[in-house]
């Protein structure tokens, strides 16, 4: 009983004054961290020259100039896939993103980097708000304390993984905003907005197309149509207006040859790709999907069959639970799909796992509001595991934890917990929370 009392004290803060103080402290910390991280992000993209003065890192440490370099190639009429930034990294996204980033290529690097960082933070804030609203649909009576916990809890658990990507100028907060937006607008009945978000997310990283399969399974036909139409517009229509029809087809073919095929190849074939060192090597510790983690666990050639088999089993379990689960558990199922699409793909760098924001927000909500004590315990200890293992795993001295897939296995456990909680008879089991 002592453990039950401890659990209740951990997950229920009460005083309105305490909530106000917590909120003020949170915003002060958030603003300070955002400013410091912003200075670091812009600094890393240097050096810059302001008149007779120079500022910024002497060693270029950002991926953002890959995007602006490709956009400059759009303006110059040169090959976007031949671009290399000062680090030697290549542009690896489909053509539409290079077109959309053209305004940043027209600005000095300092200002474009600063604006991109501010936009990335705004995408993150907006995604947090959408996750909060999605969770509150199922638990509308969440009080001010609960809302505060739902914002802070997921960020604490995930920040060590996605903050480095933010500092590198990566696109992952935009990807998060688009994927969460697809779910959010679908729940609001705004299928064309949802389809536009899903199409945009797919053209950034491809793997969010998994959500289209989910929506088709759930018979969201209008959303599926909207997604396909927007994919056609963004993939063919927009770039064709800029490049011309034939050159756009050539770019799409080049993207498939340079990026898609090597990413899907086995490790021995990937070694011949110029992207091997930059992106697709299974040896990179930051790659945390199932296949590379199994590879680093010395599974060798068996890594891919094991990853594929595991992914198919996971699909079967999601389908089975999803068929039997109550409509009120839909957010648990879609959260499990979010986790699955990260683990099942051949490449998922650790900063991609910012997409766990929606599953983690749902988990934290269950730790606070589930009607059965055993569900609260599972949710709470799952969150604690992310915090206790994530912090050392992100540290350089404990890189062995990343090498052996700490984030991968944590995410797999999160996926299992979400499905376990979505099981239709789960609410009938266990001891109720004492009022």
XYZ file of C-alpha atoms in Angstrom:
435
model
C 0.000 0.000 0.000
C 2.931 2.321 0.595
C 3.886 2.032 -3.065
C 0.307 2.910 -4.046
C 0.425 6.015 -1.861
C 3.765 6.976 -3.361
C 2.359 6.573 -6.854
C -0.611 8.789 -6.091
C 1.650 11.467 -4.644
C 3.898 11.412 -7.711
C 1.125 11.715 -10.260
C -1.154 14.187 -8.502
C 0.044 17.697 -7.669
C -2.798 19.813 -6.357
C -2.272 23.347 -5.065
C -3.320 26.064 -7.573
C -0.511 28.266 -6.271
C 1.969 25.447 -6.838
C 0.682 25.065 -10.387
C 1.150 28.778 -11.072
C 4.686 28.659 -9.701
C 5.450 25.568 -11.757
C 4.087 27.210 -14.891
C 6.172 30.342 -14.334
C 9.294 28.285 -13.636
C 8.641 26.159 -16.711
C 8.295 29.166 -19.005
C 11.417 30.814 -17.601
C 13.423 27.617 -18.081
C 11.916 27.031 -21.546
C 12.759 30.551 -22.744
C 16.297 30.412 -21.335
C 16.928 26.991 -22.906
C 15.416 28.094 -26.236
C 17.622 31.201 -26.362
C 20.802 29.352 -25.370
C 20.062 26.532 -27.786
C 19.269 29.060 -30.505
C 22.588 30.826 -30.046
C 24.344 27.452 -30.191
C 22.401 26.433 -33.310
C 23.198 29.619 -35.194
C 26.813 29.552 -33.954
C 27.317 26.024 -35.306
C 26.384 27.153 -38.832
C 29.211 29.740 -38.890
C 31.579 31.286 -39.343
C 29.854 34.536 -40.340
C 31.414 37.827 -41.309
C 29.870 41.108 -40.084
C 31.929 43.904 -41.585
C 35.392 43.500 -40.124
C 34.259 41.030 -37.476
C 33.833 37.276 -37.617
C 31.579 35.130 -35.417
C 30.551 31.516 -35.343
C 32.066 28.062 -35.318
C 35.259 27.681 -37.318
C 34.181 24.097 -38.015
C 30.851 24.044 -39.884
C 28.469 21.800 -37.892
C 24.984 22.112 -39.365
C 22.832 20.199 -41.835
C 20.777 23.282 -42.670
C 23.168 24.365 -45.423
C 22.325 21.133 -47.264
C 18.803 22.516 -47.766
C 19.891 26.030 -48.697
C 22.532 24.595 -51.039
C 19.893 22.541 -52.855
C 17.635 25.611 -53.011
C 20.492 27.637 -54.489
C 20.872 24.900 -57.098
C 17.179 25.375 -57.926
C 17.872 29.072 -58.532
C 21.034 28.330 -60.540
C 19.483 25.518 -62.579
C 22.126 22.990 -61.457
C 21.686 19.443 -60.099
C 20.239 19.541 -56.577
C 21.664 16.063 -55.828
C 25.198 17.120 -56.757
C 25.206 19.727 -53.981
C 27.514 19.264 -50.985
C 27.565 21.539 -47.955
C 30.849 22.480 -46.200
C 30.641 19.224 -44.191
C 30.443 17.245 -47.418
C 26.842 16.166 -46.842
C 24.501 15.680 -49.793
C 20.844 16.685 -50.251
C 18.695 13.544 -49.760
C 15.088 14.755 -49.886
C 12.685 14.659 -52.863
C 12.702 17.758 -55.131
C 9.697 19.649 -53.649
C 11.499 20.453 -50.396
C 14.347 22.129 -52.278
C 11.789 24.319 -54.045
C 10.010 25.251 -50.819
C 13.304 26.230 -49.148
C 14.239 28.729 -51.878
C 13.328 31.794 -49.740
C 16.013 30.746 -47.234
C 18.624 30.595 -50.005
C 17.879 34.237 -50.831
C 18.852 35.397 -47.340
C 22.299 35.640 -45.721
C 23.066 32.399 -43.880
C 22.962 33.996 -40.432
C 19.400 35.250 -40.902
C 18.127 32.159 -42.666
C 19.572 29.933 -39.919
C 18.039 32.112 -37.200
C 14.612 32.188 -38.881
C 14.693 28.425 -39.447
C 15.476 27.842 -35.772
C 12.620 30.095 -34.634
C 10.241 28.315 -37.014
C 11.433 24.923 -35.721
C 10.689 25.961 -32.129
C 7.246 27.202 -33.188
C 6.563 23.882 -34.946
C 7.489 22.082 -31.723
C 5.248 24.299 -29.572
C 2.333 23.867 -31.971
C 2.820 20.083 -32.010
C 2.829 20.010 -28.193
C -0.461 21.923 -28.174
C -2.029 19.546 -30.713
C -0.899 16.502 -28.696
C -2.391 18.042 -25.554
C -5.707 18.684 -27.297
C -5.815 15.168 -28.754
C -5.278 13.630 -25.330
C -7.840 15.909 -23.713
C -10.526 14.588 -26.080
C -10.424 11.328 -24.130
C -9.900 12.987 -20.722
C -11.576 16.415 -20.990
C -11.588 16.960 -17.221
C -7.787 17.333 -16.979
C -7.024 20.206 -14.622
C -4.268 22.839 -14.785
C -1.829 20.534 -12.996
C -2.547 17.774 -15.456
C -2.055 20.045 -18.459
C 1.275 21.180 -17.062
C 2.412 17.591 -16.564
C 1.242 16.646 -20.080
C 3.445 19.375 -21.545
C 6.537 18.956 -19.379
C 6.593 15.168 -18.967
C 6.994 14.165 -22.648
C 9.560 16.910 -23.298
C 11.693 15.770 -20.364
C 11.592 12.160 -21.598
C 12.422 12.964 -25.237
C 14.501 16.138 -25.271
C 17.862 14.352 -24.996
C 17.067 12.633 -28.292
C 15.624 15.403 -30.449
C 17.470 18.501 -29.196
C 20.731 17.619 -31.022
C 18.767 17.408 -34.287
C 17.309 20.832 -33.568
C 20.835 22.203 -33.070
C 21.880 20.707 -36.405
C 19.071 22.553 -38.208
C 17.244 19.329 -39.013
C 13.663 19.149 -40.298
C 12.299 16.885 -37.585
C 10.155 19.392 -35.676
C 8.509 20.248 -39.009
C 8.048 16.515 -39.609
C 6.530 16.178 -36.119
C 4.139 19.067 -36.756
C 2.979 17.569 -40.052
C 2.457 14.008 -38.759
C 0.689 15.075 -35.570
C -1.266 17.583 -37.672
C -2.495 14.754 -39.903
C -3.987 12.981 -36.873
C -5.219 16.188 -35.262
C -7.059 17.510 -38.309
C -8.488 14.083 -39.095
C -9.987 13.999 -35.590
C -11.445 17.455 -36.280
C -13.028 16.249 -39.530
C -10.721 18.464 -41.640
C -9.679 15.769 -44.115
C -8.053 18.050 -46.666
C -5.903 19.720 -44.037
C -4.997 16.307 -42.655
C -4.201 14.987 -46.127
C -2.030 18.009 -46.898
C -0.087 17.478 -43.664
C 0.395 13.772 -44.366
C 1.520 14.449 -47.938
C 4.025 17.035 -46.717
C 5.393 14.664 -44.063
C 5.756 11.899 -46.652
C 7.755 14.163 -48.951
C 10.160 14.935 -46.104
C 10.977 11.438 -44.828
C 8.796 9.013 -46.861
C 8.038 6.678 -43.930
C 4.989 8.687 -42.699
C 3.171 7.152 -45.681
C 2.498 4.364 -43.159
C -0.211 6.610 -41.720
C -1.998 6.500 -45.073
C -2.240 2.731 -44.684
C -3.609 3.236 -41.182
C -6.282 5.674 -42.373
C -7.277 3.342 -45.206
C -7.584 0.512 -42.666
C -9.857 2.763 -40.608
C -11.865 3.573 -43.780
C -11.024 7.269 -43.821
C -11.489 7.352 -47.582
C -11.784 11.103 -48.008
C -8.556 11.670 -46.112
C -6.800 9.017 -48.201
C -7.994 10.718 -51.384
C -6.870 14.118 -50.118
C -3.427 12.710 -49.300
C -3.005 11.160 -52.752
C -4.147 14.339 -54.493
C -1.764 16.507 -52.457
C 1.082 14.049 -53.048
C 0.490 14.391 -56.784
C 0.356 18.184 -56.561
C 3.510 18.453 -54.445
C 5.501 15.737 -56.188
C 4.593 16.476 -59.804
C 2.704 19.740 -60.110
C 4.787 22.152 -58.020
C 8.276 20.998 -59.122
C 7.149 20.757 -62.759
C 6.243 24.440 -62.667
C 9.785 25.215 -61.491
C 11.931 22.641 -63.263
C 9.754 21.631 -66.180
C 8.076 18.238 -66.593
C 11.046 16.247 -67.882
C 13.616 17.635 -65.455
C 11.311 16.900 -62.528
C 10.956 13.291 -63.718
C 14.747 13.121 -64.001
C 15.126 14.425 -60.448
C 12.635 11.892 -59.073
C 14.494 9.116 -60.906
C 17.814 10.390 -59.545
C 16.413 10.527 -56.014
C 15.290 6.919 -56.323
C 18.707 5.834 -57.583
C 20.876 7.915 -55.229
C 18.800 7.821 -52.021
C 15.947 5.303 -51.996
C 17.675 2.245 -53.477
C 20.791 2.400 -51.259
C 18.616 2.960 -48.171
C 16.673 -0.224 -48.904
C 19.737 -2.280 -49.844
C 21.545 -4.662 -47.501
C 24.541 -3.331 -45.577
C 27.131 -4.843 -47.917
C 25.564 -3.042 -50.886
C 25.110 0.195 -48.943
C 28.865 0.418 -48.411
C 29.243 1.389 -52.082
C 26.884 4.352 -51.778
C 28.267 7.880 -51.351
C 25.612 8.307 -48.631
C 26.989 5.438 -46.554
C 29.095 7.567 -44.239
C 26.599 10.430 -44.114
C 23.390 8.552 -43.471
C 22.722 4.896 -44.177
C 25.412 2.890 -42.394
C 24.076 0.367 -39.881
C 27.163 1.000 -37.779
C 26.114 4.531 -36.820
C 24.961 4.494 -33.154
C 22.371 7.190 -33.796
C 20.493 4.823 -36.138
C 17.914 3.289 -33.765
C 15.457 1.313 -35.898
C 15.282 -2.468 -35.534
C 17.477 -3.547 -38.444
C 20.621 -1.505 -37.642
C 20.333 -2.299 -33.932
C 20.109 -6.032 -34.687
C 23.059 -5.619 -37.054
C 25.142 -4.062 -34.286
C 24.153 -6.954 -32.012
C 26.086 -9.190 -34.430
C 23.051 -10.635 -36.190
C 24.789 -9.905 -39.494
C 22.821 -10.959 -42.571
C 20.000 -12.201 -40.343
C 19.338 -8.636 -39.123
C 17.032 -7.732 -42.002
C 14.911 -10.934 -41.964
C 14.573 -10.631 -38.184
C 13.581 -6.967 -38.443
C 11.065 -7.677 -41.221
C 9.563 -10.627 -39.344
C 9.326 -8.605 -36.125
C 7.695 -5.715 -37.976
C 5.109 -8.016 -39.556
C 4.300 -9.562 -36.182
C 3.839 -6.057 -34.788
C 1.467 -5.191 -37.653
C -0.547 -8.322 -36.934
C -0.823 -7.464 -33.248
C -1.873 -3.871 -33.992
C -4.519 -5.144 -36.413
C -5.772 -7.693 -33.875
C -5.979 -5.256 -30.968
C -7.324 -2.472 -33.214
C -10.208 -4.651 -34.383
C -11.288 -5.479 -30.843
C -10.485 -2.223 -29.074
C -13.141 0.333 -28.162
C -13.400 3.565 -30.212
C -12.179 5.511 -27.188
C -8.834 3.726 -27.466
C -8.172 4.939 -31.013
C -5.424 7.321 -29.904
C -3.597 4.392 -28.288
C -3.669 2.503 -31.587
C -2.472 5.424 -33.696
C 0.241 6.112 -31.098
C 1.411 2.513 -31.505
C 1.503 3.089 -35.277
C 3.748 6.123 -34.722
C 6.195 3.952 -32.771
C 6.029 1.157 -35.331
C 6.825 3.381 -38.305
C 10.014 4.496 -36.571
C 11.186 0.984 -35.690
C 10.225 -0.812 -38.911
C 12.066 1.405 -41.396
C 15.714 0.739 -42.312
C 16.873 4.182 -41.149
C 15.672 6.078 -38.067
C 18.236 8.393 -36.522
C 17.685 9.207 -32.864
C 16.385 12.713 -33.569
C 13.545 11.182 -35.648
C 12.136 9.928 -32.344
C 10.692 13.354 -31.623
C 7.684 11.654 -33.266
C 7.223 9.816 -29.971
C 5.776 13.054 -28.597
C 2.197 11.930 -29.301
C 2.628 8.403 -27.816
C 4.500 9.837 -24.829
C 1.816 12.462 -24.190
C -0.802 9.724 -24.195
C 1.352 7.659 -21.850
C 1.770 10.525 -19.385
C -1.988 11.154 -19.517
C -2.599 7.520 -18.577
C -0.076 7.768 -15.732
C -2.245 10.509 -14.312
C -5.820 9.636 -15.250
C -6.168 5.872 -15.885
C -8.948 4.398 -13.769
C -6.930 1.334 -12.743
C -3.828 1.514 -10.578
C -1.882 -1.121 -12.532
C -2.275 0.925 -15.735
C -0.995 4.014 -13.979
C 1.989 2.089 -12.684
C 2.910 0.752 -16.129
C 2.595 4.199 -17.706
C 4.586 5.900 -14.944
C 7.418 3.374 -14.919
C 7.598 3.473 -18.715
C 8.124 7.233 -18.528
C 10.711 6.804 -15.767
C 12.592 4.287 -17.924
C 12.811 6.816 -20.782
C 14.228 9.428 -18.414
C 16.671 7.207 -16.509
C 17.994 5.372 -19.572
C 17.730 8.259 -22.026
C 19.965 10.679 -20.148
C 23.015 8.383 -19.916
C 22.360 6.890 -23.380
C 22.637 10.344 -24.939
C 25.983 10.989 -23.198
C 29.168 10.322 -25.125
C 30.696 8.298 -22.293
C 27.761 5.884 -22.378
C 27.550 5.531 -26.138
C 27.480 1.764 -25.702
C 23.821 2.169 -24.716
C 23.077 3.713 -28.096
C 25.204 1.173 -29.930
C 23.075 -1.629 -28.509
C 19.831 0.219 -29.170
C 18.666 1.745 -25.887
C 16.196 4.021 -27.687
C 15.048 1.205 -29.965
C 14.237 -1.160 -27.092
C 12.624 1.612 -25.030
C 10.405 2.429 -27.998
C 9.531 -1.230 -28.479
C 8.522 -1.421 -24.807
C 6.444 1.739 -25.263
C 4.716 0.163 -28.271
C 3.898 -2.963 -26.243
C 2.578 -0.862 -23.337
C 0.299 1.128 -25.643
C -1.230 -2.017 -27.141
C -1.561 -3.638 -23.720
C -3.528 -0.612 -22.534
C -5.696 -0.636 -25.665
C -6.761 -4.254 -25.115
C -10.580 -4.090 -24.792
C -10.823 -5.934 -21.463
C -7.954 -4.062 -19.849
C -10.276 -1.564 -18.158
C -12.072 -4.424 -16.363
C -8.938 -5.696 -14.646
C -6.871 -4.496 -11.727
C -7.549 -2.491 -8.594
C -9.302 0.879 -8.936
C -7.645 4.076 -7.775
C -8.819 5.058 -4.297
C -10.556 8.407 -4.330
